[in-house]
Coordinates of C-alpha atoms in Angstrom, one line a residue:
Chain A
M1 CA 0.0 0.0 0.0
T2 CA 1.2 3.5 -0.7
P3 CA 1.4 5.9 2.2
G4 CA -1.6 7.8 0.7
T5 CA -4.0 4.8 0.8
K6 CA -2.7 3.7 4.2
A7 CA -3.6 7.1 5.5
L8 CA -7.0 7.0 3.9
W9 CA -7.7 3.6 5.6
V10 CA -6.7 4.9 9.0
H11 CA -9.1 7.8 8.6
L12 CA -11.9 5.5 7.4
C13 CA -11.3 3.2 10.3
L14 CA -11.6 6.1 12.7
V15 CA -14.9 7.2 11.2
V16 CA -16.3 3.6 11.3
L17 CA -15.1 3.3 14.9
L18 CA -17.0 6.5 15.9
F19 CA -20.1 5.2 14.0
A20 CA -19.9 1.9 16.0
L21 CA -19.4 3.7 19.3
N22 CA -22.9 5.1 19.0
F23 CA -24.4 1.7 19.5
L24 CA -21.8 0.6 22.2
L25 CA -21.6 3.6 24.5
P26 CA -24.0 4.5 27.3
E27 CA -26.2 7.6 26.9
Y28 CA -23.9 10.0 28.9
H29 CA -20.8 9.3 26.9
R30 CA -22.7 9.5 23.6
G31 CA -23.7 13.0 24.6
I32 CA -20.1 14.0 25.4
L33 CA -18.9 12.4 22.2
S34 CA -21.3 14.3 20.0
R35 CA -20.1 17.5 21.6
V36 CA -16.5 16.5 21.2
M37 CA -17.0 15.8 17.5
V38 CA -18.5 19.2 16.8
L39 CA -15.8 20.9 18.8
S40 CA -13.1 18.9 17.1
V41 CA -14.3 20.2 13.8
F42 CA -13.7 23.7 15.3
A43 CA -10.2 22.4 16.3
M44 CA -9.6 21.0 12.8
G45 CA -10.4 24.4 11.3
Y46 CA -8.1 26.1 13.7
N47 CA -5.4 23.6 12.9
L48 CA -5.4 24.5 9.2
A49 CA -4.5 28.1 10.1
F50 CA -2.2 27.4 13.0
G51 CA -0.7 24.0 12.3
Y52 CA -0.4 24.0 8.6
A53 CA -0.1 27.7 7.6
G54 CA 1.7 28.8 10.8
M55 CA -0.7 31.6 11.6
L56 CA -1.0 31.7 15.4
S57 CA -4.4 33.3 15.8
L58 CA -5.8 34.1 19.2
G59 CA -9.2 35.1 17.7
H60 CA -10.8 32.0 16.3
A61 CA -13.6 32.2 18.8
M62 CA -14.9 35.0 16.6
F63 CA -15.4 32.7 13.6
F64 CA -16.9 29.9 15.7
A65 CA -19.2 32.4 17.4
A66 CA -20.1 34.0 14.0
G67 CA -21.3 30.6 12.9
L68 CA -23.1 30.1 16.2
Y69 CA -24.9 33.4 16.1
G70 CA -25.4 33.3 12.3
A71 CA -27.4 30.2 12.8
G72 CA -28.8 30.9 16.2
L73 CA -30.1 34.5 15.5
T74 CA -31.7 33.6 12.2
A75 CA -33.4 30.5 13.7
Y76 CA -34.5 32.3 16.8
H77 CA -35.7 35.7 15.5
L78 CA -36.5 35.0 11.8
G79 CA -37.7 31.4 12.3
W80 CA -35.4 30.0 9.6
S81 CA -35.3 26.3 9.3
V82 CA -32.2 24.2 9.9
W83 CA -30.5 24.3 6.4
P84 CA -30.9 28.1 5.7
A85 CA -29.8 28.8 9.3
F86 CA -26.7 26.6 8.9
G87 CA -26.0 28.5 5.7
A88 CA -26.3 31.8 7.4
G89 CA -23.8 30.8 10.1
F90 CA -21.4 29.5 7.4
A91 CA -21.7 32.7 5.4
A92 CA -21.3 34.9 8.5
G93 CA -18.1 33.3 9.5
T94 CA -16.7 33.3 5.9
I95 CA -17.4 36.9 5.2
L96 CA -16.0 37.9 8.6
A97 CA -12.8 36.0 7.8
V98 CA -12.4 37.9 4.5
I99 CA -12.6 41.2 6.2
A100 CA -10.5 40.2 9.3
G101 CA -8.0 38.4 7.1
I102 CA -7.3 41.3 4.8
L103 CA -6.6 43.5 7.7
A104 CA -4.9 41.1 10.1
L105 CA -2.6 39.5 7.5
R106 CA -0.8 42.8 7.0
T107 CA 0.8 41.9 10.3
K108 CA 2.6 38.8 11.4
G109 CA 4.0 37.1 14.5
V110 CA 3.2 38.7 17.8
A111 CA 1.3 41.6 16.1
F112 CA -0.9 39.1 14.3
M113 CA -1.7 37.4 17.6
I114 CA -2.7 40.6 19.3
V115 CA -4.7 41.9 16.3
T116 CA -6.7 38.7 16.0
L117 CA -7.2 38.8 19.8
M118 CA -8.5 42.4 19.6
F119 CA -10.8 41.6 16.7
A120 CA -12.3 38.7 18.6
Q121 CA -12.6 40.8 21.7
T122 CA -14.5 43.5 19.7
F123 CA -16.8 40.8 18.4
Y124 CA -17.3 39.5 22.0
L125 CA -18.2 43.0 23.3
A126 CA -20.5 43.4 20.3
T127 CA -22.5 40.3 21.4
L128 CA -22.8 41.9 24.8
Y129 CA -23.7 45.3 23.5
F130 CA -26.5 44.0 21.3
T131 CA -28.0 42.2 24.3
T132 CA -31.6 42.8 23.2
Y133 CA -31.0 40.4 20.3
T134 CA -28.4 38.0 21.7
R135 CA -29.4 38.1 25.4
G136 CA -25.7 38.3 26.2
E137 CA -24.1 35.9 28.7
E138 CA -27.5 34.3 29.3
G139 CA -27.8 33.3 25.7
L140 CA -30.5 32.1 23.4
V141 CA -32.2 28.8 23.8
L142 CA -33.6 27.7 20.4
P143 CA -37.2 26.4 20.5
Q144 CA -38.0 22.9 19.4
S145 CA -39.6 24.1 16.2
A146 CA -36.3 25.6 15.0
R147 CA -34.6 22.2 15.4
A148 CA -36.6 20.0 13.1
L149 CA -34.6 18.9 10.1
S150 CA -36.1 17.6 6.9
L151 CA -34.0 15.3 4.8
F152 CA -35.2 13.4 1.7
G153 CA -38.8 14.1 2.8
I154 CA -38.3 12.6 6.2
S155 CA -38.3 14.9 9.2
F156 CA -35.9 14.4 12.1
S157 CA -35.7 16.2 15.4
L158 CA -32.3 17.4 16.4
T159 CA -33.1 16.9 20.1
D160 CA -32.9 13.1 19.5
P161 CA -29.5 11.9 20.7
T162 CA -28.9 9.4 17.9
V163 CA -29.8 12.0 15.2
R164 CA -27.5 14.5 16.9
Y165 CA -24.7 12.0 17.1
M166 CA -25.0 10.9 13.5
L167 CA -25.2 14.5 12.2
A168 CA -22.1 15.4 14.2
L169 CA -20.3 12.4 12.8
V170 CA -21.3 13.3 9.2
L171 CA -19.9 16.8 9.7
L172 CA -16.7 15.5 11.3
A173 CA -16.2 12.9 8.5
L174 CA -16.9 15.5 5.7
V175 CA -14.5 18.0 7.2
L176 CA -11.9 15.3 8.0
F177 CA -11.7 14.0 4.4
A178 CA -11.9 17.5 2.9
L179 CA -9.0 18.6 5.0
L180 CA -7.1 15.4 4.2
L181 CA -7.4 16.1 0.5
L182 CA -6.6 19.8 1.0
V183 CA -3.4 19.3 3.0
R184 CA -2.1 16.8 0.5
S185 CA -2.9 19.1 -2.4
S186 CA -0.3 21.5 -3.8
F187 CA -2.2 24.3 -1.9
G188 CA -1.6 22.5 1.4
R189 CA 2.0 21.9 0.6
A190 CA 2.5 25.5 -0.3
L191 CA 1.0 26.5 3.1
V192 CA 3.5 24.3 5.0
A193 CA 6.3 25.8 3.0
I194 CA 5.1 29.3 3.8
R195 CA 5.1 28.3 7.5
E196 CA 8.6 27.1 7.3
N197 CA 10.1 29.9 5.2
E198 CA 7.9 32.7 4.0
E199 CA 10.7 34.7 2.3
R200 CA 11.8 31.8 0.2
M201 CA 8.3 31.1 -1.0
R202 CA 8.0 34.7 -2.0
M203 CA 11.2 34.5 -3.9
L204 CA 10.0 31.4 -5.6
G205 CA 7.1 33.4 -7.0
Y206 CA 4.3 32.3 -4.7
D207 CA 1.7 34.9 -3.7
V208 CA 2.2 34.4 0.1
F209 CA -0.6 36.8 1.0
A210 CA -3.2 35.2 -1.2
N211 CA -2.3 31.7 0.0
K212 CA -2.5 32.7 3.7
L213 CA -5.7 34.6 3.1
S214 CA -7.3 31.6 1.4
A215 CA -6.1 29.3 4.3
L216 CA -7.6 31.7 6.8
I217 CA -10.9 31.8 5.0
V218 CA -11.2 28.0 4.7
S219 CA -10.2 27.7 8.3
A220 CA -12.8 30.2 9.4
A221 CA -15.4 28.6 7.2
V222 CA -14.8 25.2 8.9
C223 CA -14.9 26.9 12.4
A224 CA -18.1 28.7 11.5
S225 CA -19.8 25.4 10.4
A226 CA -18.8 23.9 13.7
G227 CA -20.3 26.9 15.4
A228 CA -23.5 26.7 13.3
A229 CA -23.8 23.0 14.0
Y230 CA -23.3 23.6 17.7
A231 CA -26.1 26.1 17.9
L232 CA -28.5 23.9 16.0
L233 CA -27.6 20.5 17.5
F234 CA -27.5 21.7 21.1
G235 CA -30.0 24.5 20.8
Y236 CA -28.0 27.2 22.5
A237 CA -26.0 30.3 21.5
G238 CA -24.4 32.4 24.2
S239 CA -21.7 35.1 24.2
G240 CA -19.5 32.8 26.4
F241 CA -18.6 31.1 23.1
A242 CA -17.2 34.3 21.8
S243 CA -15.0 35.0 24.8
I244 CA -11.2 34.7 24.8
Q245 CA -11.4 31.3 26.4
Y246 CA -12.9 29.9 23.2
S247 CA -9.9 31.3 21.2
I248 CA -7.5 29.6 23.6
L249 CA -9.2 26.2 23.8
P250 CA -8.8 25.2 20.1
L251 CA -5.1 26.2 20.4
L252 CA -4.9 23.9 23.4
W253 CA -6.7 21.0 21.7
V254 CA -4.5 21.3 18.6
L255 CA -1.3 21.6 20.6
L256 CA -2.3 18.6 22.6
G257 CA -3.3 16.4 19.7
G258 CA -0.5 17.5 17.4
A259 CA -0.3 20.6 15.2
A260 CA -0.3 20.0 11.5
T261 CA -1.7 16.5 11.7
T262 CA -5.2 15.7 10.4
L263 CA -6.2 13.4 13.3
G264 CA -4.5 15.4 16.1
P265 CA -7.3 17.9 16.7
I266 CA -9.8 15.0 17.3
F267 CA -7.5 13.3 19.8
G268 CA -6.7 16.6 21.5
T269 CA -10.3 17.6 22.0
L270 CA -11.3 14.1 23.2
F271 CA -8.5 13.9 25.6
M272 CA -9.0 17.4 27.1
F273 CA -12.7 17.0 27.4
Y274 CA -12.3 13.8 29.4
A275 CA -9.4 15.2 31.4
V276 CA -11.6 18.1 32.5
D277 CA -14.7 15.9 33.0
I278 CA -12.8 13.5 35.2
T279 CA -10.9 16.1 37.2
S280 CA -14.0 18.2 37.7
S281 CA -15.6 15.3 39.5
Y282 CA -12.8 15.5 42.1
T283 CA -12.1 19.3 42.2
D284 CA -13.5 22.6 40.9
A285 CA -10.1 23.7 39.9
Y286 CA -10.2 22.5 36.3
M287 CA -8.6 25.7 35.1
V288 CA -5.4 24.6 36.8
V289 CA -5.5 21.5 34.7
V290 CA -5.9 23.5 31.5
G291 CA -3.1 25.9 32.6
L292 CA -0.7 23.1 33.6
A293 CA -1.5 21.2 30.4
L294 CA -0.6 24.2 28.3
I295 CA 2.7 24.8 30.0
L296 CA 3.8 21.1 30.1
L297 CA 2.8 20.6 26.5
I298 CA 4.7 23.6 25.2
L299 CA 7.7 22.6 27.4
Y300 CA 7.9 18.9 26.7
F301 CA 5.6 17.9 23.9
P302 CA 5.6 20.7 21.4
K303 CA 4.5 18.2 18.8
G304 CA 1.4 16.7 20.6
I305 CA 0.0 13.2 20.6
A306 CA -0.4 12.6 16.8
G307 CA 2.9 14.5 16.2
A308 CA 4.8 12.2 18.6
I309 CA 3.2 9.1 16.9
R310 CA 4.2 10.3 13.5
E311 CA 7.7 11.1 14.7
R312 CA 8.3 7.7 16.4
W313 CA 6.3 5.1 14.5
L314 CA 4.2 6.2 11.6
P315 CA 6.1 8.7 9.4
W316 CA 3.4 8.5 6.7
L317 CA 0.7 9.9 8.9
P318 CA -0.7 13.0 7.3
Chain B
M1 CA -23.8 69.9 38.8
A2 CA -23.0 72.0 35.8
F3 CA -21.1 70.5 32.8
G4 CA -17.7 72.1 33.8
P5 CA -17.4 70.5 37.2
Y6 CA -18.8 67.2 35.8
L7 CA -16.0 67.2 33.2
L8 CA -13.4 68.0 36.0
L9 CA -14.6 65.0 38.0
A10 CA -14.4 62.8 34.9
S11 CA -10.9 64.0 34.2
L12 CA -9.8 63.5 37.8
E13 CA -11.1 59.9 37.7
G14 CA -9.5 59.5 34.3
L15 CA -6.2 60.7 35.8
V16 CA -6.3 58.1 38.5
T17 CA -7.0 55.4 36.0
A18 CA -4.1 56.7 33.9
A19 CA -1.7 56.8 36.8
V20 CA -2.3 53.1 37.6
L21 CA -2.5 52.1 34.0
A22 CA 0.8 53.8 33.3
L23 CA 2.6 51.8 36.0
M24 CA 1.1 48.6 34.9
A25 CA 1.8 49.2 31.2
L26 CA 5.3 50.3 32.0
G27 CA 5.9 46.8 33.4
L28 CA 4.4 45.2 30.4
S29 CA 6.4 47.4 28.1
L30 CA 9.7 46.8 29.9
V31 CA 9.2 43.0 29.6
F32 CA 8.3 43.3 26.0
G33 CA 11.0 45.8 25.1
V34 CA 13.9 44.0 26.8
M35 CA 12.8 40.3 26.5
R36 CA 10.5 40.4 23.4
V37 CA 8.0 38.4 25.5
V38 CA 4.3 39.2 25.4
N39 CA 3.3 38.5 29.0
V40 CA -0.3 37.5 28.9
A41 CA -0.2 36.7 32.7
H42 CA 0.6 40.4 33.5
G43 CA -3.0 41.1 34.6
E44 CA -2.8 38.1 37.0
F45 CA 0.4 39.6 38.6
Y46 CA -1.7 42.7 39.1
M47 CA -4.5 40.7 40.6
L48 CA -2.0 38.8 42.8
G49 CA -0.6 42.1 44.0
A50 CA -4.0 43.2 45.1
V51 CA -4.9 39.9 46.8
I52 CA -1.6 39.8 48.7
A53 CA -2.1 43.4 49.7
W54 CA -5.4 42.5 51.3
W55 CA -3.7 39.5 53.0
S56 CA -0.8 41.4 54.4
A57 CA -2.9 44.4 55.5
S58 CA -5.2 42.0 57.4
L59 CA -2.2 40.7 59.3
I60 CA -1.7 44.0 61.2
S61 CA -4.3 45.6 63.4
G62 CA -4.0 49.2 64.4
H63 CA -3.7 52.2 62.2
P64 CA -4.7 51.4 58.6
A65 CA -1.5 53.1 57.3
L66 CA 0.6 50.4 58.9
G67 CA -1.1 47.6 57.1
F68 CA -1.0 49.6 53.8
L69 CA 2.7 50.3 54.2
L70 CA 3.4 46.6 54.9
A71 CA 1.4 45.7 51.7
L72 CA 3.3 48.3 49.7
V73 CA 6.6 46.5 50.6
V74 CA 5.5 42.8 50.8
S75 CA 3.2 42.5 47.9
P76 CA 5.5 43.6 45.0
L77 CA 8.3 41.5 46.6
I78 CA 6.2 38.3 46.7
V79 CA 4.8 38.8 43.2
A80 CA 8.3 39.5 41.8
A81 CA 9.5 36.3 43.5
I82 CA 6.7 34.4 41.8
A83 CA 7.5 35.9 38.5
L84 CA 11.2 35.1 39.0
L85 CA 10.2 31.5 39.7
S86 CA 8.1 31.2 36.6
D87 CA 10.9 32.7 34.5
R88 CA 13.3 30.1 35.8
L89 CA 10.9 27.2 35.5
V90 CA 9.2 27.9 32.3
L91 CA 10.2 30.9 30.2
R92 CA 13.9 30.3 30.2
R93 CA 13.4 26.7 29.1
L94 CA 11.5 27.9 26.1
N95 CA 14.5 30.2 25.2
Y96 CA 12.1 33.1 25.2
E97 CA 10.7 32.1 21.9
P98 CA 7.8 34.6 21.3
Q99 CA 5.0 32.3 20.3
A100 CA 5.8 29.6 22.8
T101 CA 6.0 32.1 25.6
I102 CA 2.6 33.4 24.8
V103 CA 1.1 29.9 25.1
A104 CA 3.0 29.4 28.4
T105 CA 1.9 32.7 29.9
I106 CA -1.7 31.9 29.0
G107 CA -1.2 28.7 31.0
L108 CA 0.3 30.7 33.8
L109 CA -2.8 33.0 33.7
Y110 CA -5.2 30.1 34.1
I111 CA -3.2 28.6 37.0
I112 CA -2.8 31.9 39.0
Q113 CA -6.4 32.8 38.5
Q114 CA -7.7 29.4 39.6
L115 CA -5.4 29.3 42.6
A116 CA -6.6 32.8 43.6
L117 CA -10.2 31.6 43.3
T118 CA -9.5 28.5 45.3
F119 CA -7.5 30.1 48.2
Y120 CA -8.9 33.6 48.2
G121 CA -12.4 33.0 47.1
P122 CA -14.9 34.7 44.8
D123 CA -15.5 37.7 47.1
A124 CA -14.2 41.2 46.6
R125 CA -12.4 42.5 49.6
P126 CA -11.2 46.0 50.4
V127 CA -8.0 47.4 51.9
Q128 CA -8.4 50.5 54.0
A129 CA -6.7 53.6 52.6
P130 CA -3.8 54.8 54.7
F131 CA -5.4 58.1 55.3
D132 CA -9.0 59.2 55.0
M133 CA -9.2 62.9 54.0
R134 CA -11.4 64.7 51.6
L135 CA -10.3 67.8 49.8
A136 CA -13.2 70.3 49.6
L137 CA -13.3 71.6 46.0
P138 CA -15.9 74.3 45.4
W139 CA -18.3 71.9 43.6
F140 CA -17.6 68.5 45.2
G141 CA -15.4 66.8 47.7
Y142 CA -12.6 64.7 46.3
S143 CA -10.6 61.9 48.0
A144 CA -7.1 63.1 48.9
Y145 CA -5.9 59.5 48.6
K146 CA -6.8 59.4 44.9
L147 CA -4.6 62.5 44.3
A148 CA -1.8 60.7 46.3
I149 CA -2.1 57.8 43.8
I150 CA -1.4 60.2 41.0
A151 CA 1.6 61.7 42.8
A152 CA 3.0 58.3 43.7
S153 CA 2.6 57.1 40.1
I154 CA 4.5 60.2 38.8
F155 CA 7.2 59.6 41.3
L156 CA 7.6 55.9 40.3
I157 CA 7.6 56.7 36.6
I158 CA 10.4 59.3 37.1
A159 CA 12.3 56.8 39.2
T160 CA 12.0 54.2 36.5
W161 CA 13.1 56.6 33.9
I162 CA 16.2 57.6 36.0
G163 CA 16.9 54.0 36.7
L164 CA 16.9 53.1 33.0
T165 CA 18.8 56.1 31.7
R166 CA 21.2 57.1 34.6
T167 CA 22.3 53.9 36.3
K168 CA 24.6 51.0 35.4
A169 CA 21.7 48.5 35.8
G170 CA 19.6 50.6 33.3
L171 CA 22.5 50.6 30.9
V172 CA 22.8 46.9 31.1
M173 CA 19.1 46.5 30.4
R174 CA 19.2 48.9 27.4
A175 CA 22.2 47.1 26.0
T176 CA 20.3 43.7 26.3
Q177 CA 17.3 45.3 24.7
S178 CA 19.1 46.6 21.6
D179 CA 21.2 43.5 21.0
P180 CA 21.3 40.5 23.3
D181 CA 24.0 38.6 21.4
T182 CA 26.5 41.5 21.5
A183 CA 25.6 42.2 25.1
Q184 CA 26.4 38.6 26.0
A185 CA 29.7 38.9 24.1
F186 CA 30.6 41.9 26.3
G187 CA 30.1 39.8 29.4
I188 CA 26.5 40.9 30.3
P189 CA 24.7 38.0 31.9
V190 CA 21.7 38.3 29.6
D191 CA 20.0 35.4 31.3
R192 CA 20.0 37.1 34.6
V193 CA 19.0 40.4 33.1
Y194 CA 15.9 38.7 31.6
A195 CA 15.0 37.2 35.0
V196 CA 15.4 40.6 36.8
V197 CA 13.4 42.4 34.1
F198 CA 10.5 39.9 34.3
A199 CA 10.4 40.1 38.1
L200 CA 10.6 43.9 37.9
G201 CA 7.7 44.1 35.4
A202 CA 5.6 41.9 37.6
G203 CA 6.5 43.9 40.6
M204 CA 5.4 47.1 38.9
A205 CA 2.0 45.5 38.2
A206 CA 1.7 44.5 41.8
L207 CA 2.7 48.0 43.0
A208 CA 0.0 49.5 40.7
A209 CA -2.5 47.0 42.3
V210 CA -1.5 48.0 45.9
L211 CA -2.1 51.6 45.0
I212 CA -5.5 51.0 43.5
V213 CA -6.8 48.4 46.0
P214 CA -8.1 51.0 48.6
I215 CA -10.5 52.4 46.1
Q216 CA -11.2 49.3 44.0
Q217 CA -11.5 46.0 46.0
A218 CA -9.4 43.0 45.4
H219 CA -11.1 40.3 43.3
Y220 CA -9.8 37.3 41.5
L221 CA -11.0 38.5 38.1
M222 CA -9.7 42.0 38.4
G223 CA -6.7 41.4 36.2
Q224 CA -8.6 41.0 32.9
D225 CA -9.7 44.5 32.0
P226 CA -6.4 46.2 33.1
L227 CA -4.5 43.6 31.0
L228 CA -6.4 44.5 27.9
L229 CA -6.1 48.2 28.6
S230 CA -2.4 48.0 29.2
F231 CA -2.0 46.1 25.9
V232 CA -3.8 49.0 24.3
V233 CA -1.5 51.5 26.0
V234 CA 1.7 49.6 25.1
I235 CA 0.6 49.2 21.5
I236 CA -0.6 52.8 20.9
G237 CA 2.6 54.0 22.7
G238 CA 4.8 51.9 20.5
L239 CA 6.0 48.5 21.7
G240 CA 8.9 48.9 24.0
S241 CA 9.0 52.8 24.1
L242 CA 8.7 54.1 27.6
R243 CA 7.9 57.7 26.8
G244 CA 5.2 56.5 24.4
T245 CA 3.7 54.2 27.0
V246 CA 3.3 57.1 29.5
V247 CA 1.7 59.4 27.0
A248 CA -0.6 56.7 25.7
A249 CA -1.6 55.8 29.3
L250 CA -2.5 59.4 29.9
F251 CA -4.5 59.5 26.7
I252 CA -6.3 56.2 27.3
G253 CA -7.0 56.8 31.0
L254 CA -8.4 60.2 30.4
S255 CA -10.5 59.2 27.4
D256 CA -11.7 56.1 29.3
G257 CA -12.8 58.2 32.3
I258 CA -14.6 60.8 30.1
I259 CA -16.1 58.4 27.6
S260 CA -17.5 55.9 30.1
M261 CA -19.0 58.8 32.2
F262 CA -21.0 60.0 29.2
F263 CA -21.5 56.9 27.1
S264 CA -22.0 53.1 27.5
P265 CA -18.8 51.5 28.9
T266 CA -19.3 48.5 26.7
L267 CA -19.5 50.6 23.6
A268 CA -16.4 52.6 24.7
K269 CA -14.4 49.4 25.3
M270 CA -15.6 48.0 21.9
L271 CA -14.5 51.1 20.0
A272 CA -11.2 51.3 21.8
T273 CA -10.4 47.7 21.1
L274 CA -11.2 48.0 17.5
L275 CA -9.2 51.2 17.2
V276 CA -6.1 49.6 18.7
A277 CA -6.4 46.6 16.4
L278 CA -6.5 49.0 13.4
V279 CA -3.5 51.0 14.8
L280 CA -1.5 47.8 14.9
V281 CA -2.6 46.9 11.4
F282 CA -1.8 50.2 9.8
R283 CA 1.0 51.6 12.1
P284 CA 2.6 48.6 13.7
Q285 CA 5.3 50.7 15.4
G286 CA 2.5 52.5 17.4
L287 CA 1.6 56.2 17.3
F288 CA 4.7 57.4 19.1
G289 CA 7.2 54.6 18.4
T290 CA 10.0 54.7 15.9
A291 CA 10.0 52.4 12.9
A292 CA 10.5 48.7 13.7
R293 CA 14.0 47.3 13.3

């Protein structure tokens, strides 16, 4: 088998495993896993910008929340059904990424981190300022009627755990294979090369700005679809999801799982979710766990779980 | 009250904000200027300063000035020691690589905040001001302590400036800032300079917190807004430029005081944040800084 087909098989097996887990796991863990799958799509989107293209953004909560509110607000106030609401969330995140990207990509390094942080903070404050529509910290709870999905003439309710799990899995699988294709395309390789040496790529005749901007837009579009899916599947949109914490979390998940690996974000999100879940049953101090994890990771495992696996055993892992 | 006195009150409040902000931002700017480290945990050092001030003031009974003076000495020292420790344990091992240190200081932020919540609790607690006096202005009475904050801040800023420009230690720091490799080659222990600068920056944040804690209570989340504001100040003033930092603190403090007295504070914060992001995009060296090297 060529490395390419081997990688494809590994990804297929993971998706099949996740599918099977729906029938094996008890209710509580299925609930957690559906949430983890949606959030790992968020992490995968972040990974494209941070891991592959080397853009350390501290503002991706803005794109996730744009998807969340794009879907949540239209479903809540305008009574849009699931598909148009999802589309609105997707579009909101993508358009925001075009504007934010054109401005923020004029800077790089530390300045880029601070600019993205500030943009996201502005967005967060905006969700608080327009509290008549967003209901601020308290958030919107979507009514049952907004969460009925019709597919091939059959109508599903998104409140049903199995429907929710399967839809999260479909989103995860679509994004996973799309990103797998993308990072192995010439575009994906150009991004990695830009991360490693921007000047040289410019000298070779690549349009660095256009490549980085496209990467940021695709990354934001993935994050926005995660946000839109989150709002519709779990029926809630609150400004907490726009706060700085949700810009830091995908960074943590990606670092933990392995930056610039396709599977890393899923491992990272899953691991962190259960680490917090288990520690919070012993102590309230789960933030210490997050903090320590960040410091220990950056000190000792800058490559993360999947990165370490790739380095030691499976060099063909994408 | 007529518009004039109202504006005067707003400006006085703004000046107090500016005084504290300038001290805190000076610490942040010093760390960034010399070490090229963006210290995201700076706000937590400020919070720790306030919490430790409350703790040490509560140790002493008697005149409130005694407790306050003790806090003024103890709090910056303890915070500086904690900063020194985190520099040795974490930052130095990352070779002060900018992106890695940001991730690490975010981790530090979470740890300090959670520990403060666990051991200090979610309540806001006050420290008594060292003296309780009101100056009777023709239109309203104003706390003399607030004016003392402004005076203390001016004194500390001038002391920092003299320390940086007129002493050997300052010379060593400036040499390290302009070229660490050459400084090392001339026998300057760059490693130790970094550790001292990081501790000094944290100490300044703690000092600012001790000054503010009699008028604004100590709370475990109090570091967040000042952190953002001091980022704003440092960026507008030009990263690493001390003069720019002070001017920008004055500008931001005053406009924050005046805007939030007349408009919605959320809107004011929103516009200020956006403005700063745009300054950084179109004028990365800041409004007062010199062109980037």
